[in-house]
C-alpha cells in the first residue's frame, strides 16, 4: 500500500504492538511516516502498544482502544 499513497489518501488508524512476532513494528512506523509525508500528518493516527501482539484475540477490544478509535473517527468526521 505504501507505493500507492498520495495526497488523496484516506485517513488511517494504525495500531501495532511493538513486540509483534508476526509483523515487524517498523512496517507500521514506515507506513505512518509515508502517509504523513505524502498526504499530511492529519491523515494518520498511530498507536504503538508496548506488549506482544495476540492476533485474533480480544486484546484490541478494550475500552481504551475503542475510545482511541472513536476519538480518531470524531476528529476525521469533523474535518469533512
mmCIF file of N, CA and C in Angstrom:
data_model
loop_
_atom_site.group_PDB
_atom_site.id
_atom_site.type_symbol
_atom_site.label_atom_id
_atom_site.label_comp_id
_atom_site.label_asym_id
_atom_site.label_seq_id
_atom_site.Cartn_x
_atom_site.Cartn_y
_atom_site.Cartn_z
ATOM 1 N N UNK A 1 0.801 -1.214 0.000
ATOM 2 C CA UNK A 1 0.000 0.000 0.000
ATOM 3 C C UNK A 1 0.845 1.280 0.000
ATOM 4 N N UNK A 2 2.044 1.218 0.538
ATOM 5 C CA UNK A 2 2.866 2.417 0.629
ATOM 6 C C UNK A 2 3.188 2.978 -0.759
ATOM 7 N N UNK A 3 3.265 2.124 -1.733
ATOM 8 C CA UNK A 3 3.570 2.530 -3.104
ATOM 9 C C UNK A 3 2.491 3.428 -3.688
ATOM 10 N N UNK A 4 1.256 3.222 -3.271
ATOM 11 C CA UNK A 4 0.123 3.924 -3.866
ATOM 12 C C UNK A 4 -0.334 5.147 -3.075
ATOM 13 N N UNK A 5 0.380 5.503 -2.035
ATOM 14 C CA UNK A 5 -0.012 6.649 -1.228
ATOM 15 C C UNK A 5 0.202 7.948 -1.993
ATOM 16 N N UNK A 6 -0.788 8.821 -1.890
ATOM 17 C CA UNK A 6 -0.687 10.139 -2.496
ATOM 18 C C UNK A 6 -1.408 11.147 -1.638
ATOM 19 N N UNK A 7 -1.515 12.373 -2.124
ATOM 20 C CA UNK A 7 -2.156 13.431 -1.341
ATOM 21 C C UNK A 7 -3.632 13.162 -1.077
ATOM 22 N N UNK A 8 -4.264 12.305 -1.888
ATOM 23 C CA UNK A 8 -5.679 11.977 -1.716
ATOM 24 C C UNK A 8 -5.905 10.691 -0.930
ATOM 25 N N UNK A 9 -4.903 10.245 -0.208
ATOM 26 C CA UNK A 9 -5.028 9.009 0.575
ATOM 27 C C UNK A 9 -6.127 9.171 1.624
ATOM 28 N N UNK A 10 -6.790 8.082 1.970
ATOM 29 C CA UNK A 10 -7.806 8.154 3.025
ATOM 30 C C UNK A 10 -7.136 8.302 4.393
ATOM 31 N N UNK A 11 -7.937 8.453 5.415
ATOM 32 C CA UNK A 11 -7.432 8.520 6.777
ATOM 33 C C UNK A 11 -7.089 7.107 7.248
ATOM 34 N N UNK A 12 -6.059 7.013 8.095
ATOM 35 C CA UNK A 12 -5.620 5.717 8.606
ATOM 36 C C UNK A 12 -5.487 5.760 10.120
ATOM 37 N N UNK A 13 -6.005 4.730 10.771
ATOM 38 C CA UNK A 13 -5.799 4.494 12.196
ATOM 39 C C UNK A 13 -4.958 3.227 12.278
ATOM 40 N N UNK A 14 -3.735 3.372 12.736
ATOM 41 C CA UNK A 14 -2.804 2.240 12.795
ATOM 42 C C UNK A 14 -2.593 1.854 14.245
ATOM 43 N N UNK A 15 -2.693 0.577 14.526
ATOM 44 C CA UNK A 15 -2.400 0.074 15.859
ATOM 45 C C UNK A 15 -1.456 -1.107 15.702
ATOM 46 N N UNK A 16 -0.365 -1.055 16.456
ATOM 47 C CA UNK A 16 0.632 -2.110 16.319
ATOM 48 C C UNK A 16 1.315 -2.326 17.663
ATOM 49 N N UNK A 17 1.541 -3.572 17.997
ATOM 50 C CA UNK A 17 2.280 -3.897 19.219
ATOM 51 C C UNK A 17 3.765 -3.954 18.892
ATOM 52 N N UNK A 18 4.557 -3.358 19.749
ATOM 53 C CA UNK A 18 5.987 -3.260 19.475
ATOM 54 C C UNK A 18 6.708 -4.602 19.511
ATOM 55 N N UNK A 19 6.116 -5.586 20.158
ATOM 56 C CA UNK A 19 6.736 -6.908 20.245
ATOM 57 C C UNK A 19 6.017 -7.935 19.380
ATOM 58 N N UNK A 20 5.379 -7.483 18.316
ATOM 59 C CA UNK A 20 4.645 -8.362 17.405
ATOM 60 C C UNK A 20 5.619 -9.359 16.766
ATOM 61 N N UNK A 21 5.419 -10.664 16.984
ATOM 62 C CA UNK A 21 6.327 -11.651 16.417
ATOM 63 C C UNK A 21 6.013 -11.993 14.952
ATOM 64 N N UNK A 22 4.909 -11.490 14.428
ATOM 65 C CA UNK A 22 4.490 -11.828 13.063
ATOM 66 C C UNK A 22 4.835 -10.711 12.081
ATOM 67 N N UNK A 23 4.451 -9.496 12.412
ATOM 68 C CA UNK A 23 4.688 -8.340 11.538
ATOM 69 C C UNK A 23 5.577 -7.357 12.288
ATOM 70 N N UNK A 24 6.759 -7.055 11.770
ATOM 71 C CA UNK A 24 7.640 -6.111 12.453
ATOM 72 C C UNK A 24 6.994 -4.738 12.608
ATOM 73 N N UNK A 25 7.124 -4.144 13.775
ATOM 74 C CA UNK A 25 6.520 -2.845 14.055
ATOM 75 C C UNK A 25 7.068 -1.776 13.120
ATOM 76 N N UNK A 26 8.279 -1.952 12.629
ATOM 77 C CA UNK A 26 8.873 -0.972 11.729
ATOM 78 C C UNK A 26 8.033 -0.789 10.465
ATOM 79 N N UNK A 27 7.315 -1.819 10.047
ATOM 80 C CA UNK A 27 6.452 -1.678 8.874
ATOM 81 C C UNK A 27 5.374 -0.628 9.114
ATOM 82 N N UNK A 28 4.777 -0.639 10.290
ATOM 83 C CA UNK A 28 3.760 0.361 10.608
ATOM 84 C C UNK A 28 4.376 1.740 10.760
ATOM 85 N N UNK A 29 5.550 1.809 11.349
ATOM 86 C CA UNK A 29 6.210 3.106 11.507
ATOM 87 C C UNK A 29 6.542 3.726 10.142
ATOM 88 N N UNK A 30 7.042 2.922 9.223
ATOM 89 C CA UNK A 30 7.338 3.409 7.871
ATOM 90 C C UNK A 30 6.063 3.850 7.154
ATOM 91 N N UNK A 31 5.002 3.074 7.308
ATOM 92 C CA UNK A 31 3.726 3.403 6.678
ATOM 93 C C UNK A 31 3.178 4.709 7.249
ATOM 94 N N UNK A 32 3.233 4.847 8.568
ATOM 95 C CA UNK A 32 2.769 6.070 9.219
ATOM 96 C C UNK A 32 3.519 7.286 8.673
ATOM 97 N N UNK A 33 4.830 7.201 8.594
ATOM 98 C CA UNK A 33 5.632 8.330 8.112
ATOM 99 C C UNK A 33 5.369 8.620 6.639
ATOM 100 N N UNK A 34 5.140 7.598 5.844
ATOM 101 C CA UNK A 34 4.833 7.810 4.424
ATOM 102 C C UNK A 34 3.484 8.506 4.253
ATOM 103 N N UNK A 35 2.508 8.112 5.042
ATOM 104 C CA UNK A 35 1.197 8.771 4.987
ATOM 105 C C UNK A 35 1.358 10.245 5.349
ATOM 106 N N UNK A 36 2.067 10.511 6.438
ATOM 107 C CA UNK A 36 2.263 11.889 6.892
ATOM 108 C C UNK A 36 2.985 12.723 5.832
ATOM 109 N N UNK A 37 3.990 12.152 5.210
ATOM 110 C CA UNK A 37 4.776 12.889 4.219
ATOM 111 C C UNK A 37 3.999 13.139 2.928
ATOM 112 N N UNK A 38 3.216 12.178 2.507
ATOM 113 C CA UNK A 38 2.539 12.290 1.210
ATOM 114 C C UNK A 38 1.128 12.848 1.287
ATOM 115 N N UNK A 39 0.434 12.599 2.395
ATOM 116 C CA UNK A 39 -0.967 13.022 2.490
ATOM 117 C C UNK A 39 -1.201 14.051 3.594
ATOM 118 N N UNK A 40 -0.286 14.125 4.552
ATOM 119 C CA UNK A 40 -0.428 15.056 5.662
ATOM 120 C C UNK A 40 -0.563 14.333 6.986
ATOM 121 N N UNK A 41 0.040 14.902 8.011
ATOM 122 C CA UNK A 41 0.034 14.295 9.349
ATOM 123 C C UNK A 41 -1.382 14.071 9.874
ATOM 124 N N UNK A 42 -2.330 14.940 9.492
ATOM 125 C CA UNK A 42 -3.712 14.798 9.971
ATOM 126 C C UNK A 42 -4.406 13.562 9.418
ATOM 127 N N UNK A 43 -3.812 12.916 8.429
ATOM 128 C CA UNK A 43 -4.428 11.741 7.815
ATOM 129 C C UNK A 43 -4.122 10.438 8.551
ATOM 130 N N UNK A 44 -3.280 10.506 9.583
ATOM 131 C CA UNK A 44 -2.882 9.261 10.236
ATOM 132 C C UNK A 44 -2.804 9.421 11.751
ATOM 133 N N UNK A 45 -3.275 8.388 12.430
ATOM 134 C CA UNK A 45 -3.078 8.272 13.874
ATOM 135 C C UNK A 45 -2.516 6.882 14.117
ATOM 136 N N UNK A 46 -1.385 6.827 14.784
ATOM 137 C CA UNK A 46 -0.757 5.539 15.065
ATOM 138 C C UNK A 46 -0.628 5.362 16.569
ATOM 139 N N UNK A 47 -0.964 4.173 17.016
ATOM 140 C CA UNK A 47 -0.871 3.816 18.423
ATOM 141 C C UNK A 47 0.019 2.580 18.508
ATOM 142 N N UNK A 48 1.081 2.688 19.283
ATOM 143 C CA UNK A 48 2.016 1.573 19.449
ATOM 144 C C UNK A 48 1.919 1.078 20.873
ATOM 145 N N UNK A 49 1.521 -0.164 21.027
ATOM 146 C CA UNK A 49 1.351 -0.773 22.350
ATOM 147 C C UNK A 49 2.639 -1.499 22.719
ATOM 148 N N UNK A 50 3.058 -1.329 23.951
ATOM 149 C CA UNK A 50 4.299 -1.943 24.438
ATOM 150 C C UNK A 50 4.038 -3.333 25.012
ATOM 151 N N UNK A 51 3.683 -4.248 24.114
ATOM 152 C CA UNK A 51 3.487 -5.631 24.545
ATOM 153 C C UNK A 51 3.468 -6.518 23.317
ATOM 154 N N UNK A 52 3.415 -7.801 23.533
ATOM 155 C CA UNK A 52 3.341 -8.738 22.420
ATOM 156 C C UNK A 52 1.937 -8.729 21.835
ATOM 157 N N UNK A 53 1.864 -8.928 20.544
ATOM 158 C CA UNK A 53 0.565 -8.953 19.861
ATOM 159 C C UNK A 53 -0.092 -10.313 20.033
ATOM 160 N N UNK A 54 -1.365 -10.287 20.162
ATOM 161 C CA UNK A 54 -2.158 -11.512 20.213
ATOM 162 C C UNK A 54 -3.170 -11.420 19.083
ATOM 163 N N UNK A 55 -2.731 -11.771 17.905
ATOM 164 C CA UNK A 55 -3.596 -11.675 16.730
ATOM 165 C C UNK A 55 -4.848 -12.538 16.918
ATOM 166 N N UNK A 56 -5.982 -11.969 16.519
ATOM 167 C CA UNK A 56 -7.276 -12.657 16.563
ATOM 168 C C UNK A 56 -7.768 -12.901 17.993
ATOM 169 N N UNK A 57 -7.230 -12.155 18.941
ATOM 170 C CA UNK A 57 -7.701 -12.270 20.317
ATOM 171 C C UNK A 57 -8.363 -10.951 20.707
ATOM 172 N N UNK A 58 -9.118 -10.921 21.784
ATOM 173 C CA UNK A 58 -9.892 -9.718 22.138
ATOM 174 C C UNK A 58 -9.081 -8.561 22.719
ATOM 175 N N UNK A 59 -7.759 -8.629 22.728
ATOM 176 C CA UNK A 59 -6.931 -7.571 23.315
ATOM 177 C C UNK A 59 -7.223 -6.198 22.721
ATOM 178 N N UNK A 60 -7.597 -6.155 21.462
ATOM 179 C CA UNK A 60 -7.836 -4.881 20.802
ATOM 180 C C UNK A 60 -9.241 -4.347 21.059
ATOM 181 N N UNK A 61 -10.046 -5.071 21.778
ATOM 182 C CA UNK A 61 -11.405 -4.642 22.051
ATOM 183 C C UNK A 61 -11.561 -3.970 23.401
ATOM 184 N N UNK A 62 -10.473 -3.519 23.988
ATOM 185 C CA UNK A 62 -10.565 -2.868 25.300
ATOM 186 C C UNK A 62 -11.223 -1.499 25.160
ATOM 187 N N UNK A 63 -11.767 -0.999 26.234
ATOM 188 C CA UNK A 63 -12.417 0.311 26.211
ATOM 189 C C UNK A 63 -11.430 1.408 25.819
ATOM 190 N N UNK A 64 -10.203 1.302 26.305
ATOM 191 C CA UNK A 64 -9.174 2.292 25.973
ATOM 192 C C UNK A 64 -8.954 2.383 24.459
ATOM 193 N N UNK A 65 -8.858 1.256 23.813
ATOM 194 C CA UNK A 65 -8.615 1.232 22.368
ATOM 195 C C UNK A 65 -9.856 1.677 21.604
ATOM 196 N N UNK A 66 -11.006 1.236 22.039
ATOM 197 C CA UNK A 66 -12.252 1.678 21.404
ATOM 198 C C UNK A 66 -12.373 3.194 21.509
ATOM 199 N N UNK A 67 -12.033 3.756 22.659
ATOM 200 C CA UNK A 67 -12.093 5.206 22.837
ATOM 201 C C UNK A 67 -11.124 5.931 21.906
ATOM 202 N N UNK A 68 -9.924 5.387 21.733
ATOM 203 C CA UNK A 68 -8.956 5.997 20.814
ATOM 204 C C UNK A 68 -9.485 5.986 19.382
ATOM 205 N N UNK A 69 -10.037 4.864 18.976
ATOM 206 C CA UNK A 69 -10.569 4.748 17.622
ATOM 207 C C UNK A 69 -11.744 5.699 17.409
ATOM 208 N N UNK A 70 -12.626 5.791 18.387
ATOM 209 C CA UNK A 70 -13.762 6.702 18.278
ATOM 210 C C UNK A 70 -13.319 8.161 18.254
ATOM 211 N N UNK A 71 -12.318 8.489 19.027
ATOM 212 C CA UNK A 71 -11.770 9.840 19.027
ATOM 213 C C UNK A 71 -11.200 10.181 17.652
ATOM 214 N N UNK A 72 -10.495 9.235 17.069
ATOM 215 C CA UNK A 72 -9.951 9.420 15.724
ATOM 216 C C UNK A 72 -11.079 9.646 14.721
ATOM 217 N N UNK A 73 -12.105 8.819 14.786
ATOM 218 C CA UNK A 73 -13.240 8.964 13.866
ATOM 219 C C UNK A 73 -13.949 10.302 14.050
ATOM 220 N N UNK A 74 -14.127 10.729 15.283
ATOM 221 C CA UNK A 74 -14.766 12.021 15.541
ATOM 222 C C UNK A 74 -13.942 13.156 14.928
ATOM 223 N N UNK A 75 -12.629 13.078 15.078
ATOM 224 C CA UNK A 75 -11.752 14.101 14.505
ATOM 225 C C UNK A 75 -11.850 14.108 12.988
ATOM 226 N N UNK A 76 -11.782 12.923 12.382
ATOM 227 C CA UNK A 76 -11.851 12.808 10.918
ATOM 228 C C UNK A 76 -13.182 13.319 10.399
ATOM 229 N N UNK A 77 -14.250 12.901 11.028
ATOM 230 C CA UNK A 77 -15.584 13.293 10.542
ATOM 231 C C UNK A 77 -15.854 14.786 10.724
ATOM 232 N N UNK A 78 -15.230 15.389 11.720
ATOM 233 C CA UNK A 78 -15.419 16.833 11.910
ATOM 234 C C UNK A 78 -14.648 17.647 10.879
ATOM 235 N N UNK A 79 -13.686 17.023 10.208
ATOM 236 C CA UNK A 79 -12.884 17.712 9.192
ATOM 237 C C UNK A 79 -13.586 17.760 7.846
ATOM 238 N N UNK A 80 -14.566 16.910 7.671
ATOM 239 C CA UNK A 80 -15.219 16.812 6.361
ATOM 240 C C UNK A 80 -16.295 17.841 6.183
#
